[in-house]
PDB file of C-alpha atoms in Angstrom:
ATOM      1  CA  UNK A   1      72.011 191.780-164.430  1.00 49.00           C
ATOM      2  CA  UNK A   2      72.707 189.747-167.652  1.00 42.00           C
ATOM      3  CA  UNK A   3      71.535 186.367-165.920  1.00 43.00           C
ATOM      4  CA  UNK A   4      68.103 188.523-165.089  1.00 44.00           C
ATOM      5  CA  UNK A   5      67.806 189.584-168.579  1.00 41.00           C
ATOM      6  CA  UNK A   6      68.342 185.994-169.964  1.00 42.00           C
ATOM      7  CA  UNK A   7      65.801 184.296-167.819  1.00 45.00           C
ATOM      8  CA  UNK A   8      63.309 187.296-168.644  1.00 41.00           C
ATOM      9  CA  UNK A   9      64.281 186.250-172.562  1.00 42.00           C
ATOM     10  CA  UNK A  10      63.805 182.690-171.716  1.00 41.00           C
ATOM     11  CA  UNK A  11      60.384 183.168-169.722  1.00 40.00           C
ATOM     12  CA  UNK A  12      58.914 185.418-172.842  1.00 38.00           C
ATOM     13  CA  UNK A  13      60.101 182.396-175.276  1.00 38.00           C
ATOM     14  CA  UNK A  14      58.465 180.317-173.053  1.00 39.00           C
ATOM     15  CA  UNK A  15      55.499 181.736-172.567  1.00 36.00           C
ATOM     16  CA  UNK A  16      54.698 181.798-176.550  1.00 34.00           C
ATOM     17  CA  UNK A  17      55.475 177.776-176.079  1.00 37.00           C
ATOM     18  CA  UNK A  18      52.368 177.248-173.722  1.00 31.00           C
ATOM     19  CA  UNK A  19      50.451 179.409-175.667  1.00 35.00           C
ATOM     20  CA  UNK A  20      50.850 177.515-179.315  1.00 36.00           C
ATOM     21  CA  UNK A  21      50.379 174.384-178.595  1.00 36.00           C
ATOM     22  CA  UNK A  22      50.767 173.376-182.271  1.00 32.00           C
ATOM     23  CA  UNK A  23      54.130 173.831-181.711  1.00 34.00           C
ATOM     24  CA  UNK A  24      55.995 170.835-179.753  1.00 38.00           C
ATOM     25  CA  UNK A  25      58.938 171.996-178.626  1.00 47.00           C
ATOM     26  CA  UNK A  26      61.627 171.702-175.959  1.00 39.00           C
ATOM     27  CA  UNK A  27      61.684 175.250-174.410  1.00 39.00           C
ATOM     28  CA  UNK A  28      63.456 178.006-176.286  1.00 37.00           C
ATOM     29  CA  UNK A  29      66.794 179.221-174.441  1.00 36.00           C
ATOM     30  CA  UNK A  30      67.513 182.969-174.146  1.00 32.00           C
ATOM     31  CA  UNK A  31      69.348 184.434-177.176  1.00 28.00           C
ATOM     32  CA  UNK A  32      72.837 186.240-176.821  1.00 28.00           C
ATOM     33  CA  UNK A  33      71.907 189.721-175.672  1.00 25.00           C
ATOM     34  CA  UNK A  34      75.337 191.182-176.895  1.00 27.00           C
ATOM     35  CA  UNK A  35      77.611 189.422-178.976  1.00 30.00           C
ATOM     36  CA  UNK A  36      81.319 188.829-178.248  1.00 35.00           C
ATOM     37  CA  UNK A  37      84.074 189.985-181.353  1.00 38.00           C
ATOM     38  CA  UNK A  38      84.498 187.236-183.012  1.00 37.00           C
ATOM     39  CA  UNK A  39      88.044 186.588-182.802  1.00 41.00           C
ATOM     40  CA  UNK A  40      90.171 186.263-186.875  1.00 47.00           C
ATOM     41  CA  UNK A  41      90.693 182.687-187.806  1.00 42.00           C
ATOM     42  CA  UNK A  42      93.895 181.393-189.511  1.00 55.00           C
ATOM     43  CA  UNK A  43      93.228 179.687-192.747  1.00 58.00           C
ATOM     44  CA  UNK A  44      94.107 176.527-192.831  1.00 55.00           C
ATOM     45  CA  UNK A  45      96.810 175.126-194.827  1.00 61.00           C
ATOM     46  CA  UNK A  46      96.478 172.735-197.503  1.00 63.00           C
ATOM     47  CA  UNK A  47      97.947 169.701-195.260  1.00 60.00           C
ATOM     48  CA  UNK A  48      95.356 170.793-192.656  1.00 55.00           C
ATOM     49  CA  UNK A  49      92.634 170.958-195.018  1.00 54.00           C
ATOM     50  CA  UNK A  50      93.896 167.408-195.840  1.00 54.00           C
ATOM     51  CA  UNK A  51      94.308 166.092-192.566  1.00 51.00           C
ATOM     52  CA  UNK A  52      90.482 167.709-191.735  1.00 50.00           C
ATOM     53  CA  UNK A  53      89.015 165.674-194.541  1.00 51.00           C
ATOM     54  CA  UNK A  54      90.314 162.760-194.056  1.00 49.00           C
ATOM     55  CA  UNK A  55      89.181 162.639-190.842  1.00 49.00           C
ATOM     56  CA  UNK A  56      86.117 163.659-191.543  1.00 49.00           C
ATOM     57  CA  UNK A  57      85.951 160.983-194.099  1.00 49.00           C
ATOM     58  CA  UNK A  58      87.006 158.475-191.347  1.00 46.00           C
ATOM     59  CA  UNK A  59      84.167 159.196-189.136  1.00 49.00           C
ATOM     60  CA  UNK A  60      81.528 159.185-192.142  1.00 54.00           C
ATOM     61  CA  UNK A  61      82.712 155.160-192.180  1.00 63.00           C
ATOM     62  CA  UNK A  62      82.827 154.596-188.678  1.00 75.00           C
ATOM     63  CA  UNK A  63      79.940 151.951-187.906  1.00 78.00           C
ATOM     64  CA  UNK A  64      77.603 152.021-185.132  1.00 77.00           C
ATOM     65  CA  UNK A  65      78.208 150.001-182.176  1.00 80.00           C
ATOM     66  CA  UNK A  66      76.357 146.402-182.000  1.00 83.00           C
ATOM     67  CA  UNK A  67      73.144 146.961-180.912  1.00 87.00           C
ATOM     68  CA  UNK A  68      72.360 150.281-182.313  1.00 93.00           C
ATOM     69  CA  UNK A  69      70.672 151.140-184.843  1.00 96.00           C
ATOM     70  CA  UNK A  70      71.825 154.046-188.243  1.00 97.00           C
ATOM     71  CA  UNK A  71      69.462 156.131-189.516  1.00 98.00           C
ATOM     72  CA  UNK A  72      70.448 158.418-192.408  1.00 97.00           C
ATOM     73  CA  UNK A  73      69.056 161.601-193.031  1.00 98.00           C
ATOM     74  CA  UNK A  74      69.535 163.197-196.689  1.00 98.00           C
ATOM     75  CA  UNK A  75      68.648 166.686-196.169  1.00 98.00           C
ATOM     76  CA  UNK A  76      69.760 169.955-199.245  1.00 95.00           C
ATOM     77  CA  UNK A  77      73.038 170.401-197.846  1.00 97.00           C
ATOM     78  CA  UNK A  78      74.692 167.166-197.399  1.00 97.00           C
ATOM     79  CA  UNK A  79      73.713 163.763-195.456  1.00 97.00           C
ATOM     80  CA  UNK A  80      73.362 163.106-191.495  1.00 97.00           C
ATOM     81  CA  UNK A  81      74.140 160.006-189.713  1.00 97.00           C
ATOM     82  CA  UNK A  82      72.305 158.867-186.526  1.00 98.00           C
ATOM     83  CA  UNK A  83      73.916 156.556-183.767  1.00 97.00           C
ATOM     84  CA  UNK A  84      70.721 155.465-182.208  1.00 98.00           C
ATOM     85  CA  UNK A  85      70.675 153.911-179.061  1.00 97.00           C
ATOM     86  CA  UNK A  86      68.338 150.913-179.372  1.00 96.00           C
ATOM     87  CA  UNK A  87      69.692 148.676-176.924  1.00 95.00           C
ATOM     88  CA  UNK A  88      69.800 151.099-173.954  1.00 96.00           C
ATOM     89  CA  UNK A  89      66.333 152.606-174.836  1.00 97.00           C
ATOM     90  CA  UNK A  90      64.292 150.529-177.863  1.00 97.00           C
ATOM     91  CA  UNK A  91      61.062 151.789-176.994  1.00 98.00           C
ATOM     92  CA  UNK A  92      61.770 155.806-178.024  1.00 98.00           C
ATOM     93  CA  UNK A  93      64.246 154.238-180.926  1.00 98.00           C
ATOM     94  CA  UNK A  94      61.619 151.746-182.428  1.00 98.00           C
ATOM     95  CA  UNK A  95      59.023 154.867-181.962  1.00 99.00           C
ATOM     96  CA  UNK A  96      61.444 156.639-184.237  1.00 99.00           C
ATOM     97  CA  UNK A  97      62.402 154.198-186.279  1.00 98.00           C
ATOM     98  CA  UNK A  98      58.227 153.810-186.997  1.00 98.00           C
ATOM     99  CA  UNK A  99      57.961 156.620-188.438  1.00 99.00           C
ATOM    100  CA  UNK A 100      61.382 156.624-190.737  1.00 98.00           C
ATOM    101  CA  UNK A 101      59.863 153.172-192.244  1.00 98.00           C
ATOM    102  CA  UNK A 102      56.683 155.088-192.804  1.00 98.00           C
ATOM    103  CA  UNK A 103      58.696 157.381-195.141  1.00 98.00           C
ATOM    104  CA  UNK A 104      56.991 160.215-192.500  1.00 99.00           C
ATOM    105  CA  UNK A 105      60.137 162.308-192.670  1.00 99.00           C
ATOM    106  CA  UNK A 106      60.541 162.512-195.868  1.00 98.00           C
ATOM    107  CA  UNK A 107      60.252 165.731-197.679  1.00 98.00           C
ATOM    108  CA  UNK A 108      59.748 167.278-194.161  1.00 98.00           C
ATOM    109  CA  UNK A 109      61.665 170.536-192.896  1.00 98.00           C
ATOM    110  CA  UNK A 110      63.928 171.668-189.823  1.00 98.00           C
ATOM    111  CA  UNK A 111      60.940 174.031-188.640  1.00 97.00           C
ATOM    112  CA  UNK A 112      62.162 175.583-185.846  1.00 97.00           C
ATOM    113  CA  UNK A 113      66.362 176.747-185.795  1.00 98.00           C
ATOM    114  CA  UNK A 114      68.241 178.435-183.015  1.00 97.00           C
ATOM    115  CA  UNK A 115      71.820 178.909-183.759  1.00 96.00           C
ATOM    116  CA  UNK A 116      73.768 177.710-180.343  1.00 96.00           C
ATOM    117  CA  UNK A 117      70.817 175.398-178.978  1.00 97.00           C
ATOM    118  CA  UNK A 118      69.071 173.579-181.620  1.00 98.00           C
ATOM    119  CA  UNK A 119      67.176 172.991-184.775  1.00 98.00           C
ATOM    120  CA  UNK A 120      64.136 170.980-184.613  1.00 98.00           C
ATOM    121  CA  UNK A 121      62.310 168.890-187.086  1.00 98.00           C
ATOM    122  CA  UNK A 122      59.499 166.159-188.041  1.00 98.00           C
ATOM    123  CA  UNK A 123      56.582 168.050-187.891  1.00 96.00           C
ATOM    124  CA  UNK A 124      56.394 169.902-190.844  1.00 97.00           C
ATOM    125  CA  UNK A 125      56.008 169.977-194.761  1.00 96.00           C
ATOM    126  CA  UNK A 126      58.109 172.013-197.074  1.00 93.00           C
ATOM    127  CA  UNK A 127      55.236 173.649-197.302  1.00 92.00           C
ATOM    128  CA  UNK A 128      54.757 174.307-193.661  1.00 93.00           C
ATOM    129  CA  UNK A 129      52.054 172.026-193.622  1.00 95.00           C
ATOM    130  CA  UNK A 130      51.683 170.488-189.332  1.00 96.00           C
ATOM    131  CA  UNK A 131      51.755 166.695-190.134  1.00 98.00           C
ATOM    132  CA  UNK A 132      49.273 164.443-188.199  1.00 98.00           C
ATOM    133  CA  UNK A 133      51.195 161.527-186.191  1.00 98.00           C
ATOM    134  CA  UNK A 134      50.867 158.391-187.215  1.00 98.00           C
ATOM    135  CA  UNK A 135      51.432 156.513-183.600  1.00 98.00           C
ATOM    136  CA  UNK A 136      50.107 157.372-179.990  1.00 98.00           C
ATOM    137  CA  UNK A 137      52.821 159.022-177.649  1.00 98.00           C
ATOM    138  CA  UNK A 138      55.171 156.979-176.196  1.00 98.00           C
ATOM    139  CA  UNK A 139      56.421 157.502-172.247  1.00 98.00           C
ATOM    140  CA  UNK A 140      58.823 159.497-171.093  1.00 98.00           C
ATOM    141  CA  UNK A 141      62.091 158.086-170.718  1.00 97.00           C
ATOM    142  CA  UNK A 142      64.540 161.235-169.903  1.00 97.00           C
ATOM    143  CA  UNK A 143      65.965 158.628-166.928  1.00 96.00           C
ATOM    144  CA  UNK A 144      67.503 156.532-169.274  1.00 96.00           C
ATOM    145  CA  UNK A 145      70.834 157.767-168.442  1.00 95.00           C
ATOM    146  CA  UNK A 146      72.155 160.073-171.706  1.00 97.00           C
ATOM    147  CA  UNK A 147      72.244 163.301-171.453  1.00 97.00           C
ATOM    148  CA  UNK A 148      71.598 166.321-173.819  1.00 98.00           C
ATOM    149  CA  UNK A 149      74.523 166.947-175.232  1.00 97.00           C
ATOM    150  CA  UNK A 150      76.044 168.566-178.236  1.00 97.00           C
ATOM    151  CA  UNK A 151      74.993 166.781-181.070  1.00 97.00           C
ATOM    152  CA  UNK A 152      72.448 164.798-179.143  1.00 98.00           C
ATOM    153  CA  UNK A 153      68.866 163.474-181.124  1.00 98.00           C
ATOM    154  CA  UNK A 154      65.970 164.028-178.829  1.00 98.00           C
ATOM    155  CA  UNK A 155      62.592 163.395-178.400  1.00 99.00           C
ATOM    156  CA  UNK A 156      60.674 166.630-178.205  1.00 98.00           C
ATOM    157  CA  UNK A 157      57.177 167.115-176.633  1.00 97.00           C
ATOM    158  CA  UNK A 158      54.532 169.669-175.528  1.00 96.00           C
ATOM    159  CA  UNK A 159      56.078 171.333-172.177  1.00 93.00           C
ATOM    160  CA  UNK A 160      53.085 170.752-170.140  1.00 94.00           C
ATOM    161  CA  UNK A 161      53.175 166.447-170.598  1.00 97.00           C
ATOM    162  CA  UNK A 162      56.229 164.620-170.071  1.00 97.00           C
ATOM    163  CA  UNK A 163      54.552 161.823-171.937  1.00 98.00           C
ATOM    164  CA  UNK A 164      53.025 163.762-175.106  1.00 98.00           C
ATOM    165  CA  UNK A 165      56.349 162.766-177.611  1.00 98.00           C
ATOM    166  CA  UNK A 166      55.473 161.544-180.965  1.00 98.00           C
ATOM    167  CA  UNK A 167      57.380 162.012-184.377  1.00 98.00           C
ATOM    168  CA  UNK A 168      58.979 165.546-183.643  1.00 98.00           C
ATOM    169  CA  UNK A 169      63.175 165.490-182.697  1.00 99.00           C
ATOM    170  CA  UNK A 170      65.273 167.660-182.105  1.00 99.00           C
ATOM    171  CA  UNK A 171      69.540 168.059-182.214  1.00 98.00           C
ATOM    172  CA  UNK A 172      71.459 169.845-179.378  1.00 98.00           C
ATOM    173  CA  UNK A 173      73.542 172.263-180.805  1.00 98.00           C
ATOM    174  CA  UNK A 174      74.792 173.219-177.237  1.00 97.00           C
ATOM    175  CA  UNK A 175      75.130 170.867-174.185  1.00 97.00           C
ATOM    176  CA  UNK A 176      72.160 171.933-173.161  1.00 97.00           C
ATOM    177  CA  UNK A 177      71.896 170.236-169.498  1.00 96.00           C
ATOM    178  CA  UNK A 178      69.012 172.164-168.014  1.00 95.00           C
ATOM    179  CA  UNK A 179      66.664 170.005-170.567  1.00 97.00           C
ATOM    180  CA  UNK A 180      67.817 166.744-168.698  1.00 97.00           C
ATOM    181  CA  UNK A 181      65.748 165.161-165.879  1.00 96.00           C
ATOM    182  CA  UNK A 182      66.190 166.589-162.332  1.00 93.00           C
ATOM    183  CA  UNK A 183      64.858 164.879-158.658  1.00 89.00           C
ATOM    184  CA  UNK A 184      61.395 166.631-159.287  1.00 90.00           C
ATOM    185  CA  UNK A 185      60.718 166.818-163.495  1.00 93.00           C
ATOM    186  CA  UNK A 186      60.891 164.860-166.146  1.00 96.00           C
ATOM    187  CA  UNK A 187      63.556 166.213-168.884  1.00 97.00           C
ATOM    188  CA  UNK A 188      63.394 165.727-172.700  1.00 98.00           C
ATOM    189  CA  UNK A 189      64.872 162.166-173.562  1.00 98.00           C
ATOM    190  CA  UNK A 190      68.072 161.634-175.423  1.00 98.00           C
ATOM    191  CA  UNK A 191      67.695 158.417-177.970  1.00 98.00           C
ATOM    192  CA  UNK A 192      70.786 158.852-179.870  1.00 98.00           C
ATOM    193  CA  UNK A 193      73.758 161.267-181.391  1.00 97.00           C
ATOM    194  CA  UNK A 194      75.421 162.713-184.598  1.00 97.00           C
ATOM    195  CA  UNK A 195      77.907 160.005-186.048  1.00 95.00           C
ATOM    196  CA  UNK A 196      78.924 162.280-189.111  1.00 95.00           C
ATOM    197  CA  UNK A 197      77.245 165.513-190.568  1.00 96.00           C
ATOM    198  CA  UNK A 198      77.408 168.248-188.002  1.00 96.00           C
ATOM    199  CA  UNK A 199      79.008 170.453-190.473  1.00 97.00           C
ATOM    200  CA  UNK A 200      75.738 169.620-192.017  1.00 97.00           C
ATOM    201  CA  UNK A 201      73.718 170.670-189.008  1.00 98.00           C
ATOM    202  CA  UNK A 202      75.504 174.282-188.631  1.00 97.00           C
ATOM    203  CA  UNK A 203      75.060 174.685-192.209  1.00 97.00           C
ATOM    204  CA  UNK A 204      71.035 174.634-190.988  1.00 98.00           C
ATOM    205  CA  UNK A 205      71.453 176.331-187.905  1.00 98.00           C
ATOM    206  CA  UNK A 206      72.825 179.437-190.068  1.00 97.00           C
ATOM    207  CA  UNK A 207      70.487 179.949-192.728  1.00 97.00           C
ATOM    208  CA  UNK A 208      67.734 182.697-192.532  1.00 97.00           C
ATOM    209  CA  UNK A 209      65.002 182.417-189.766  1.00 96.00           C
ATOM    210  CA  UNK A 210      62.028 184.880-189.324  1.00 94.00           C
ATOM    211  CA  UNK A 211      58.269 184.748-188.261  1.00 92.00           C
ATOM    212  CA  UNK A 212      55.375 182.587-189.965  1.00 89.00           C
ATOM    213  CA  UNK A 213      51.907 182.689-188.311  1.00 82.00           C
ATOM    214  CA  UNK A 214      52.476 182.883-184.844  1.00 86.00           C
ATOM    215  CA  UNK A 215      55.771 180.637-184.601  1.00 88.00           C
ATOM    216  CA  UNK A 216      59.043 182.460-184.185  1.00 92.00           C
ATOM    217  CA  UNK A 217      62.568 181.102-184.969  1.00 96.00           C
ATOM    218  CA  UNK A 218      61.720 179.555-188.495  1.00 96.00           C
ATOM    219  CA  UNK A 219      63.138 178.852-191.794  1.00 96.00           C
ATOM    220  CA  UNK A 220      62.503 182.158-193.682  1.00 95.00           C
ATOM    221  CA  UNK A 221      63.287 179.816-197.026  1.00 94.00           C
ATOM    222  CA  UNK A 222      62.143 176.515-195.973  1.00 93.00           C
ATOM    223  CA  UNK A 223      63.353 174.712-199.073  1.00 94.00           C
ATOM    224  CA  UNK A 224      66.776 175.654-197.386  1.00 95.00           C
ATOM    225  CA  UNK A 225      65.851 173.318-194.365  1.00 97.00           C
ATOM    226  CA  UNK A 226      64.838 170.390-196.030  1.00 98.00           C
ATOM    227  CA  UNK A 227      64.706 166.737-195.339  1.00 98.00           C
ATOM    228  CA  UNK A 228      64.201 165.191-198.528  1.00 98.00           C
ATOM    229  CA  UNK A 229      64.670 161.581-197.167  1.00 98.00           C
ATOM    230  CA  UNK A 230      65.875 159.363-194.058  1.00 98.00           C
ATOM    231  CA  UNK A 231      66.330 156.097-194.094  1.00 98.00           C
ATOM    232  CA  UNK A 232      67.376 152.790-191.786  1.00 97.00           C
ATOM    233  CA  UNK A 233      70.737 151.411-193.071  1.00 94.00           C
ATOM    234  CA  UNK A 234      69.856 147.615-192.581  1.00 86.00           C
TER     235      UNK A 234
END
C-alpha cells in the first residue's frame, strides 16, 4: 500500500513537471509519507570532533585525478568542490565548464531543494529571475557509464527530450538509480561528483522551501541558497 501511495506522489510531482516547462528538472521522487523516530545521537567527543576535521580537512586538499577537471562553487554557507569527469565525458564537462567561464553561475540560486534526493541549480537569479542559456543543448550522454549516485553532479533536462540539457545541474542527495539509463530510455547524465562540501550541500537541502508561482519545492529565502561564485581551478 505504501509503494502505491509513493508512485501516486511521484506521478502528481510529475505531472506538474510536464506541465511547467520553465522548469527543467529531473523528475521529483515521492516524499516520505510518514517519518521514522529519529533515533538520539551521541555527541561526539572532542578527539572525535578532531579526528572528523581533520579528515575533513584532508579531503578539502585531495586533488582531482589527471584528466579531470575542479570546479569550485562558493555558495552562503561554505565552498563546494567538483571532481569533473572530463576525460571520460568532455563534451557535457566542457558544456559546463562554458558556462562557469561565462561567470553564468554566478550570483545564481539552488532553485529547486528536496531533502533526500536533490537540490538543483543554474537556472535562476537571486531574484528568481529564469536565466536565458547561453549555448544550444548538448546530447544526451546518460551511457557514459557513471551512475547517479550520492553526491553525483548531473545534467538536468526537460523530461520529454533526452537531448534538451543546457546550463541547469543538479546533486544527488540519494543514490538515486531509477534516473540512470535503462535498455529502452535515456537517463539523466552523470558528469562528475562532490570532492569536499557535502556538509555544505545538506546545509541547503535543510533550509526552508515553499511555493513561488507555480513551482513547488523552492527556497522560501532564496538568499539562503545562493551561489555567489564558481570558478575553474586552473
Amino acid at each position: 500500500m505504501l509503494k502505491i501511495i509513493k508512485m501516486l506522489h511521484v506521478f502528481l510531482l510529475l505531472s506538474f513537471t510536464i506541465c511547467a516547462p520553465s522548469i527543467i528538472a529531473a523528475p521529483s521522487k515521492g516524499e516520505v509519507v510518514k517519518k521514522e523516530k529519529t533515533p538520539r545521537v551521541k555527541k561526539k567527543s572532542n578527539k572525535q570532533q578532531k579526528a572528523s576535521s581533520q579528515q575533513k580537512t584532508a579531503l578539502a586538499e585531495l586533488p582531482v585525478p589527471k584528466g579531470h577537471a575542479e570546479v569550485v562553487m562558493v555558495t552562503n554557507f561554505g565552498k563546494i568542490r567538483l571532481d569533473l569527469f572530463k576525460d571520460k565525458d568532455p563534451e557535457t564537462v566542457n558544456n559546463f565548464l562554458e558556462y562557469v567561464k561565462a561567470g553564468y553561475y554566478n550570483n545564481t540560486i539552488f532553485h529547486r531543494i528536496v531533502d533526500g534526493f536533490l537540490i538543483q541549480g543554474g537556472g535562476y537569479d537571486i531574484h528568481f529571475n529564469e536565466k536565458t542559456p547561453l549555448f544550444p543543448p548538448i546530447k544526451n550522454n546518460s551511457r557514459n557509464g557513471f551512475k547517479n549516485l550520492v553526491g553525483t553532479i548531473v545534467m538536468a533536462r526537460k523530461q520529454s527530450d533526452a537531448n534538451s540539457a543546457t546550463s541547469q545541474f543538479f546533486i544527488n542527495l540519494s543514490n538515486n538509480s531509477y534516473l540512470d539509463s535503462s535498455t529502452t530510455e535515456e537517463g539523466y547524465t552523470v558528469f562528475g561528483k562532490v570532492l569536499s562540501g557535502m556538509e555544505i550541500i545538506q546545509k541547503i537541502a535543510r533550509i526552508k522551501i515553499g511555493q513561488r508561482e507555480g513551482m513547488y519545492h523552492v527556497p522560501f529565502y532564496p538568499e539562503e541558497a545562493i551561489i555567489k561564485e564558481a570558478f575553474l581551478v586552473e
